[in-house]
Amino acid sequence: MKITILLADDHPVVRDGLRLVIDAQSDLEVIGEVDNGLDAVHHATTACPHVIVMDITMPKLNGIEATRQILETCPDSRVIVLSMHASTKHVLWSLQAGAMGYLLKGSASSEVITAIRSVTNGRRYLSRKVAEQIGKDQLHQLEKKEIDNPLAPLSPREREVLQLVVEGKSSAEIAKLLYLSTKTVETYRYRLMQMLN
């Protein structure tokens, strides 16, 4: 049985190129082409293809909302977004709408075929550039959280003292455990109180 595919893009040259690449595969079949989001919803909910290759920026209805509507009627269909938008927000909006894959329009034709086969088998597929961008954005968020973390400026010794204070240890007990003088522990406690308010 062939994997059936609907192409949804408002640029005929993109659809024509995709059709050529897909039709060259013996296990894949393009069953329709549409140039706007409303027609994508109508055609997909009528035919329930295995895969819809969907642009985001289309007339009448954007690809993200079209994806959401299609998957309400055809939950077994898989959507791959093929877009020029590389931002993490577009990727996340697409995935939240139910898309299983996200490719950039600059992707190699072989990657489109790989993505179609991957999502048909229930696996997500993100193009390398998209995955790298998401990774960079996530790393930036983690770095920002570290900067916002009130414990970030503490030295390892200050963290040790803080942990023992939180555990309810007295200054004398902490001094004994860390091989410090009680006076040094008191100084650490005072500085921690100042730093952490």
GROMACS .gro file of C-alpha atoms in nm:
model
  197
    1MET     CA    1   0.000   0.000   0.000
    2LYS     CA    2   0.134   0.343  -0.094
    3ILE     CA    3   0.168   0.632   0.150
    4THR     CA    4  -0.081   0.895   0.033
    5ILE     CA    5   0.022   1.259   0.047
    6LEU     CA    6  -0.156   1.594   0.016
    7LEU     CA    7   0.054   1.899  -0.076
    8ALA     CA    8  -0.062   2.232   0.067
    9ASP     CA    9   0.139   2.535  -0.044
   10ASP     CA   10   0.038   2.858  -0.214
   11HIS     CA   11   0.340   2.850  -0.448
   12PRO     CA   12   0.289   2.628  -0.755
   13VAL     CA   13   0.664   2.589  -0.807
   14VAL     CA   14   0.700   2.440  -0.457
   15ARG     CA   15   0.414   2.196  -0.514
   16ASP     CA   16   0.553   2.099  -0.857
   17GLY     CA   17   0.898   2.034  -0.712
   18LEU     CA   18   0.758   1.829  -0.425
   19ARG     CA   19   0.543   1.625  -0.663
   20LEU     CA   20   0.847   1.541  -0.881
   21VAL     CA   21   1.049   1.428  -0.579
   22ILE     CA   22   0.765   1.229  -0.424
   23ASP     CA   23   0.643   1.068  -0.748
   24ALA     CA   24   0.995   0.929  -0.801
   25GLN     CA   25   0.939   0.705  -0.495
   26SER     CA   26   0.753   0.380  -0.558
   27ASP     CA   27   0.593   0.373  -0.211
   28LEU     CA   28   0.465   0.734  -0.212
   29GLU     CA   29   0.172   0.890  -0.399
   30VAL     CA   30   0.056   1.251  -0.418
   31ILE     CA   31  -0.325   1.239  -0.413
   32GLY     CA   32  -0.388   1.612  -0.423
   33GLU     CA   33  -0.255   1.965  -0.423
   34VAL     CA   34  -0.411   2.278  -0.272
   35ASP     CA   35  -0.302   2.640  -0.255
   36ASN     CA   36  -0.473   2.763   0.063
   37GLY     CA   37  -0.552   2.652   0.416
   38LEU     CA   38  -0.930   2.618   0.372
   39ASP     CA   39  -0.888   2.388   0.073
   40ALA     CA   40  -0.628   2.191   0.269
   41VAL     CA   41  -0.882   2.130   0.546
   42HIS     CA   42  -1.158   2.037   0.299
   43HIS     CA   43  -0.943   1.803   0.090
   44ALA     CA   44  -0.769   1.642   0.388
   45THR     CA   45  -1.086   1.581   0.587
   46THR     CA   46  -1.246   1.426   0.278
   47ALA     CA   47  -0.954   1.200   0.178
   48CYS     CA   48  -0.769   1.159   0.514
   49PRO     CA   49  -0.428   1.112   0.350
   50HIS     CA   50  -0.146   0.951   0.543
   51VAL     CA   51   0.065   1.268   0.525
   52ILE     CA   52  -0.004   1.636   0.457
   53VAL     CA   53   0.296   1.852   0.363
   54MET     CA   54   0.180   2.194   0.483
   55ASP     CA   55   0.309   2.548   0.439
   56ILE     CA   56   0.241   2.792   0.725
   57THR     CA   57   0.182   3.115   0.536
   58MET     CA   58  -0.113   3.052   0.304
   59PRO     CA   59  -0.421   3.253   0.211
   60LYS     CA   60  -0.766   3.201   0.365
   61LEU     CA   61  -0.634   2.996   0.660
   62ASN     CA   62  -0.278   2.959   0.787
   63GLY     CA   63  -0.115   2.619   0.796
   64ILE     CA   64  -0.103   2.598   1.175
   65GLU     CA   65  -0.479   2.640   1.214
   66ALA     CA   66  -0.538   2.414   0.913
   67THR     CA   67  -0.326   2.147   1.084
   68ARG     CA   68  -0.533   2.174   1.401
   69GLN     CA   69  -0.861   2.143   1.211
   70ILE     CA   70  -0.745   1.853   0.993
   71LEU     CA   71  -0.624   1.648   1.289
   72GLU     CA   72  -0.956   1.692   1.471
   73THR     CA   73  -1.124   1.502   1.185
   74CYS     CA   74  -0.834   1.281   1.072
   75PRO     CA   75  -0.629   1.206   1.385
   76ASP     CA   76  -0.431   0.934   1.205
   77SER     CA   77  -0.305   1.172   0.937
   78ARG     CA   78   0.043   1.313   0.989
   79VAL     CA   79   0.135   1.674   0.912
   80ILE     CA   80   0.481   1.789   0.810
   81VAL     CA   81   0.520   2.164   0.806
   82LEU     CA   82   0.742   2.283   0.521
   83SER     CA   83   0.813   2.649   0.582
   84MET     CA   84   1.058   2.933   0.540
   85HIS     CA   85   1.004   3.024   0.908
   86ALA     CA   86   1.297   2.895   1.116
   87SER     CA   87   1.199   3.055   1.447
   88THR     CA   88   1.140   2.835   1.748
   89LYS     CA   89   0.799   2.992   1.805
   90HIS     CA   90   0.674   2.881   1.461
   91VAL     CA   91   0.807   2.531   1.521
   92LEU     CA   92   0.644   2.509   1.865
   93TRP     CA   93   0.312   2.649   1.741
   94SER     CA   94   0.314   2.387   1.464
   95LEU     CA   95   0.396   2.102   1.701
   96GLN     CA   96   0.131   2.221   1.948
   97ALA     CA   97  -0.123   2.214   1.664
   98GLY     CA   98  -0.029   1.849   1.610
   99ALA     CA   99   0.234   1.853   1.336
  100MET     CA  100   0.473   1.558   1.352
  101GLY     CA  101   0.746   1.714   1.141
  102TYR     CA  102   0.897   2.050   1.058
  103LEU     CA  103   1.123   2.117   0.760
  104LEU     CA  104   1.264   2.436   0.617
  105LYS     CA  105   1.206   2.511   0.250
  106GLY     CA  106   1.582   2.501   0.200
  107SER     CA  107   1.590   2.132   0.301
  108ALA     CA  108   1.725   1.875   0.058
  109SER     CA  109   1.465   1.675  -0.134
  110SER     CA  110   1.596   1.355   0.026
  111GLU     CA  111   1.515   1.502   0.367
  112VAL     CA  112   1.152   1.555   0.263
  113ILE     CA  113   1.127   1.185   0.172
  114THR     CA  114   1.293   1.083   0.500
  115ALA     CA  115   1.052   1.304   0.695
  116ILE     CA  116   0.748   1.155   0.519
  117ARG     CA  117   0.858   0.802   0.600
  118SER     CA  118   0.947   0.894   0.959
  119VAL     CA  119   0.615   1.055   1.046
  120THR     CA  120   0.426   0.773   0.875
  121ASN     CA  121   0.598   0.539   1.122
  122GLY     CA  122   0.493   0.757   1.416
  123ARG     CA  123   0.826   0.934   1.469
  124ARG     CA  124   0.870   1.309   1.487
  125TYR     CA  125   1.102   1.465   1.234
  126LEU     CA  126   1.272   1.804   1.263
  127SER     CA  127   1.521   1.920   1.005
  128ARG     CA  128   1.874   1.955   1.138
  129LYS     CA  129   1.867   2.337   1.122
  130VAL     CA  130   1.536   2.348   1.310
  131ALA     CA  131   1.663   2.109   1.578
  132GLU     CA  132   1.983   2.316   1.615
  133GLN     CA  133   1.781   2.637   1.651
  134ILE     CA  134   1.558   2.483   1.918
  135GLY     CA  135   1.868   2.354   2.096
  136LYS     CA  136   2.030   2.698   2.091
  137ASP     CA  137   1.712   2.862   2.220
  138GLN     CA  138   1.677   2.605   2.498
  139LEU     CA  139   2.043   2.649   2.595
  140HIS     CA  140   1.993   3.026   2.603
  141GLN     CA  141   1.690   2.978   2.831
  142LEU     CA  142   1.892   2.752   3.061
  143GLU     CA  143   2.176   3.005   3.074
  144LYS     CA  144   1.927   3.281   3.151
  145LYS     CA  145   1.775   3.073   3.430
  146GLU     CA  146   2.123   3.015   3.571
  147ILE     CA  147   2.183   3.390   3.571
  148ASP     CA  148   1.847   3.443   3.741
  149ASN     CA  149   1.926   3.166   3.993
  150PRO     CA  150   2.003   3.331   4.330
  151LEU     CA  151   2.238   3.043   4.418
  152ALA     CA  152   2.449   3.085   4.103
  153PRO     CA  153   2.698   3.334   4.256
  154LEU     CA  154   2.767   3.110   4.559
  155SER     CA  155   3.101   2.936   4.585
  156PRO     CA  156   3.109   2.560   4.638
  157ARG     CA  157   3.197   2.614   5.007
  158GLU     CA  158   2.909   2.860   5.050
  159ARG     CA  159   2.675   2.603   4.896
  160GLU     CA  160   2.800   2.339   5.141
  161VAL     CA  161   2.740   2.570   5.437
  162LEU     CA  162   2.397   2.666   5.305
  163GLN     CA  163   2.299   2.300   5.263
  164LEU     CA  164   2.396   2.223   5.622
  165VAL     CA  165   2.213   2.533   5.752
  166VAL     CA  166   1.902   2.420   5.565
  167GLU     CA  167   1.940   2.078   5.728
  168GLY     CA  168   1.921   2.254   6.065
  169LYS     CA  169   2.283   2.211   6.173
  170SER     CA  170   2.430   2.456   6.423
  171SER     CA  171   2.742   2.659   6.346
  172ALA     CA  172   2.945   2.432   6.574
  173GLU     CA  173   2.819   2.118   6.395
  174ILE     CA  174   2.892   2.271   6.054
  175ALA     CA  175   3.241   2.374   6.169
  176LYS     CA  176   3.314   2.019   6.279
  177LEU     CA  177   3.178   1.862   5.957
  178LEU     CA  178   3.368   2.100   5.726
  179TYR     CA  179   3.686   2.128   5.937
  180LEU     CA  180   3.640   2.503   5.986
  181SER     CA  181   3.639   2.727   6.289
  182THR     CA  182   3.301   2.823   6.433
  183LYS     CA  183   3.389   3.188   6.365
  184THR     CA  184   3.445   3.111   5.994
  185VAL     CA  185   3.108   2.933   5.974
  186GLU     CA  186   2.941   3.234   6.139
  187THR     CA  187   3.100   3.457   5.874
  188TYR     CA  188   2.970   3.229   5.598
  189ARG     CA  189   2.621   3.234   5.754
  190TYR     CA  190   2.623   3.613   5.773
  191ARG     CA  191   2.736   3.651   5.409
  192LEU     CA  192   2.473   3.400   5.294
  193MET     CA  193   2.203   3.595   5.474
  194GLN     CA  194   2.321   3.914   5.303
  195MET     CA  195   2.342   3.755   4.958
  196LEU     CA  196   2.008   3.574   4.977
  197ASN     CA  197   1.820   3.845   5.170
   0.00000   0.00000   0.00000
